[in-house]
PDB file of C-alpha atoms in Angstrom:
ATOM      1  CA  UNK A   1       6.282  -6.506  18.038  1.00  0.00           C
ATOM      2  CA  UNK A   2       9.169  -7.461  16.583  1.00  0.00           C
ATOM      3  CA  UNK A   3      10.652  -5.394  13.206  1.00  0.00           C
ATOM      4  CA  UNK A   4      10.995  -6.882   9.935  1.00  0.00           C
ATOM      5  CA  UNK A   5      15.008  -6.102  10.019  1.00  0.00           C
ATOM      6  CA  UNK A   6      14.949  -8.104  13.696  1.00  0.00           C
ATOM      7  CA  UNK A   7      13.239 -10.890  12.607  1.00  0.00           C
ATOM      8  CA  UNK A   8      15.313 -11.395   9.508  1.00  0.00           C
ATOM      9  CA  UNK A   9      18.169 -10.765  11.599  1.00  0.00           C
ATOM     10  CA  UNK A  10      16.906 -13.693  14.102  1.00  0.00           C
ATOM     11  CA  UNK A  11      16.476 -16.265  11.396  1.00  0.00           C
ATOM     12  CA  UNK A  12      19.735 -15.942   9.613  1.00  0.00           C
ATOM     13  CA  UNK A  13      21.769 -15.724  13.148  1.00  0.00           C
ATOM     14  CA  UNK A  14      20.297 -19.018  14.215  1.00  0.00           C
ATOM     15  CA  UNK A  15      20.681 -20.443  10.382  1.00  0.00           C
ATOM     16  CA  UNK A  16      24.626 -19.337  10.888  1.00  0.00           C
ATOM     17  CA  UNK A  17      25.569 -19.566  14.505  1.00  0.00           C
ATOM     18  CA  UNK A  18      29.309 -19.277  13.580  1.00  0.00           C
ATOM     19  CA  UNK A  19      29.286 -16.096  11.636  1.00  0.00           C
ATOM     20  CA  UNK A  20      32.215 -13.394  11.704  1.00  0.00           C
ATOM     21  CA  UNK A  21      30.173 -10.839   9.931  1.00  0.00           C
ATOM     22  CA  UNK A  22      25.870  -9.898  10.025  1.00  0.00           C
ATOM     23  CA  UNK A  23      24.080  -7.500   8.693  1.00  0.00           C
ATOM     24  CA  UNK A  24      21.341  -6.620   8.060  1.00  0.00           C
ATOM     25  CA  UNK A  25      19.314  -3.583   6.314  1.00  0.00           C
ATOM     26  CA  UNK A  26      15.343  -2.899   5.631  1.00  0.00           C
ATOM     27  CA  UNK A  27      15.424  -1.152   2.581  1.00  0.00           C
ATOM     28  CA  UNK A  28      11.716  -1.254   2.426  1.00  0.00           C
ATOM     29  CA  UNK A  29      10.878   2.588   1.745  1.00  0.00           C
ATOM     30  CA  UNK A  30       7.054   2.822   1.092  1.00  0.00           C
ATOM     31  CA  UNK A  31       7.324  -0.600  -1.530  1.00  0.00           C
ATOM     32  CA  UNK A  32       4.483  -3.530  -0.979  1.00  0.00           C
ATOM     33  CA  UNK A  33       6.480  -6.192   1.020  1.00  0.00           C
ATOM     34  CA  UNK A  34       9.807  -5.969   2.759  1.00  0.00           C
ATOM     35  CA  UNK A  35      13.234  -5.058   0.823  1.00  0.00           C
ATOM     36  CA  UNK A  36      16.028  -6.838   2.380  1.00  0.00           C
ATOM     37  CA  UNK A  37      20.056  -6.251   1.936  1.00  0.00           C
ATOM     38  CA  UNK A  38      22.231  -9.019   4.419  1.00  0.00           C
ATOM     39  CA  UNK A  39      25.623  -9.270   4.312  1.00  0.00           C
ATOM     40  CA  UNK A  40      27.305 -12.500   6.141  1.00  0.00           C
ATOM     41  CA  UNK A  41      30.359 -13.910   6.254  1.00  0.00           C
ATOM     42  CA  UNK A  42      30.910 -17.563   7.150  1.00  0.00           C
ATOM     43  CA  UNK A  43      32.798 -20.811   7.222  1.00  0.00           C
ATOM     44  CA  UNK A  44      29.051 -22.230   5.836  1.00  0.00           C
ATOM     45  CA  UNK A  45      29.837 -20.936   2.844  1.00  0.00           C
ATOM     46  CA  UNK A  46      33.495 -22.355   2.310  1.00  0.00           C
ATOM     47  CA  UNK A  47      34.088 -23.985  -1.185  1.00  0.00           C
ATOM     48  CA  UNK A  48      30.173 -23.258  -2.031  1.00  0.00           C
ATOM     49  CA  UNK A  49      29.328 -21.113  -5.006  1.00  0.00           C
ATOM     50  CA  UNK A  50      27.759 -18.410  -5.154  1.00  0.00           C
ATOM     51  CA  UNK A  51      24.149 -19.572  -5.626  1.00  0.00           C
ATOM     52  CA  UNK A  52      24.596 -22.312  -3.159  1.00  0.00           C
ATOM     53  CA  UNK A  53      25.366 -19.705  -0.608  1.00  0.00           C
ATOM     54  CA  UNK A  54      22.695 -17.546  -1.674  1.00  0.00           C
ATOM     55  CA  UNK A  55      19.984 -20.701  -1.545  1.00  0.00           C
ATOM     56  CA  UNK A  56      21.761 -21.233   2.104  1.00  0.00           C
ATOM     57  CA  UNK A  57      20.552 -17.771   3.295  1.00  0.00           C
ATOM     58  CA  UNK A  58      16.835 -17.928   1.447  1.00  0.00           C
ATOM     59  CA  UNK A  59      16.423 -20.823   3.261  1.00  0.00           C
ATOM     60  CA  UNK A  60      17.274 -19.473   6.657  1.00  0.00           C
ATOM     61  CA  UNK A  61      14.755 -16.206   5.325  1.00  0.00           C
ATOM     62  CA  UNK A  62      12.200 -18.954   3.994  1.00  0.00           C
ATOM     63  CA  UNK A  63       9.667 -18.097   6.659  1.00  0.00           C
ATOM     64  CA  UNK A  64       9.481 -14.232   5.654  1.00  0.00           C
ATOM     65  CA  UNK A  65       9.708 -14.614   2.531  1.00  0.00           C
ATOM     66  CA  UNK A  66       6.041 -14.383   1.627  1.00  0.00           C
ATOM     67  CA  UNK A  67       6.047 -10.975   2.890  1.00  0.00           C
ATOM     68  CA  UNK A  68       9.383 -10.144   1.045  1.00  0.00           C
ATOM     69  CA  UNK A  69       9.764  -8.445  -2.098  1.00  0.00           C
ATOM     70  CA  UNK A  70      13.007  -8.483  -2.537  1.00  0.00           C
ATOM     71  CA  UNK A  71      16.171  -9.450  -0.980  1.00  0.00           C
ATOM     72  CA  UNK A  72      19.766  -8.758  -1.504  1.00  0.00           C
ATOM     73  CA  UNK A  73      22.586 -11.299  -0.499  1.00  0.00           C
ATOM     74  CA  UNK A  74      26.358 -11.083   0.026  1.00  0.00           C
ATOM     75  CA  UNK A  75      27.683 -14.172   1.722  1.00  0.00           C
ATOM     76  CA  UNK A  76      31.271 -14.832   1.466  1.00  0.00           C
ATOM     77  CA  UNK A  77      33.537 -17.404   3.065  1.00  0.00           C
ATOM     78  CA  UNK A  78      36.058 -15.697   5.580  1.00  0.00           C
ATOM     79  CA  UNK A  79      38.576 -16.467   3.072  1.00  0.00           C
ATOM     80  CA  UNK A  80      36.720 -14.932   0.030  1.00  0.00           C
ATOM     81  CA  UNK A  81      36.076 -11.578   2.575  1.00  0.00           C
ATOM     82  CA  UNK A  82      39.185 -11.368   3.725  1.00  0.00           C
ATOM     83  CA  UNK A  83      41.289 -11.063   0.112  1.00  0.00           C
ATOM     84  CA  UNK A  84      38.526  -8.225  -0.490  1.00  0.00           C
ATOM     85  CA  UNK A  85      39.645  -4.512  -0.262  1.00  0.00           C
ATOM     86  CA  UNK A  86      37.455  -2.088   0.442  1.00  0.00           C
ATOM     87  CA  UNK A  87      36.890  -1.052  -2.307  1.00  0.00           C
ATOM     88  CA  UNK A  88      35.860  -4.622  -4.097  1.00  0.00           C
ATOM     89  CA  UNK A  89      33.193  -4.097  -1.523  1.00  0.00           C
ATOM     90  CA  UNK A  90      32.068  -0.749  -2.308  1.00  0.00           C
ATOM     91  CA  UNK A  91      31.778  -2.142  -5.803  1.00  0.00           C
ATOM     92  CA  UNK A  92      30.006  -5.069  -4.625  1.00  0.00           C
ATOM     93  CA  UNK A  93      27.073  -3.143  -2.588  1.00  0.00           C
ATOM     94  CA  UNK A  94      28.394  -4.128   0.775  1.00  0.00           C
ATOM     95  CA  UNK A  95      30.457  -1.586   1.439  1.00  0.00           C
ATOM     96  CA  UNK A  96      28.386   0.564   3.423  1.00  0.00           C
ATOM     97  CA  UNK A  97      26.535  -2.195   5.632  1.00  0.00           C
ATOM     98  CA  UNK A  98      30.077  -2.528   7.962  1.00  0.00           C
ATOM     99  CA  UNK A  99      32.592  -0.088  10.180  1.00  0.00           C
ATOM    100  CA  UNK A 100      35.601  -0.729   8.500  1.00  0.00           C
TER     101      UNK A 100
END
């Protein structure tokens, strides 16, 4: 059976074949439903705000999403990621879901 964190990690990949950066983190810890945190970076989300990326990525999670309680986005154009040091990301949550 496959986990929750593979699953999610399956729908988003196929969503955003040309990615730089995925992933993904099951936060779930003893809570009714699954607690997702992705991180992605892609051209999909060039000159898209912020809520049209994060509507891009619930879409790609639609299917799970029943059994989701909550979820936790950070997509960023490779632009966008790029001009980010590491500690913007730190101070955006991300910062620990990467090797730097």
């Amino acid at each position: 059976m496959t986990s929750p964190s593979d699953r999610a990690t399956e729908l988003v990949s196929k969503a955003f074949p040309a990615r730089e950066i995925l992933a993904v983190r099951e936060d779930t810890g003893g809570c009714e439903g699954f607690k997702f945190r992705i991180l992605i970076v892609s051209e999909a989300f060039n000159g898209k705000t912020t809520l049209a990326s994060h509507r891009l990525v619930q879409a790609a999670m639609s299917p799970i999403m029943p059994e989701t309680h909550a979820l936790t986005i950070y997509a960023y154009s490779p632009e966008k990621w790029g001009r980010m040091a590491p500690e913007d990301r730190q101070n955006a949550g991300c910062g620990d879901m990467i090797e730097v």
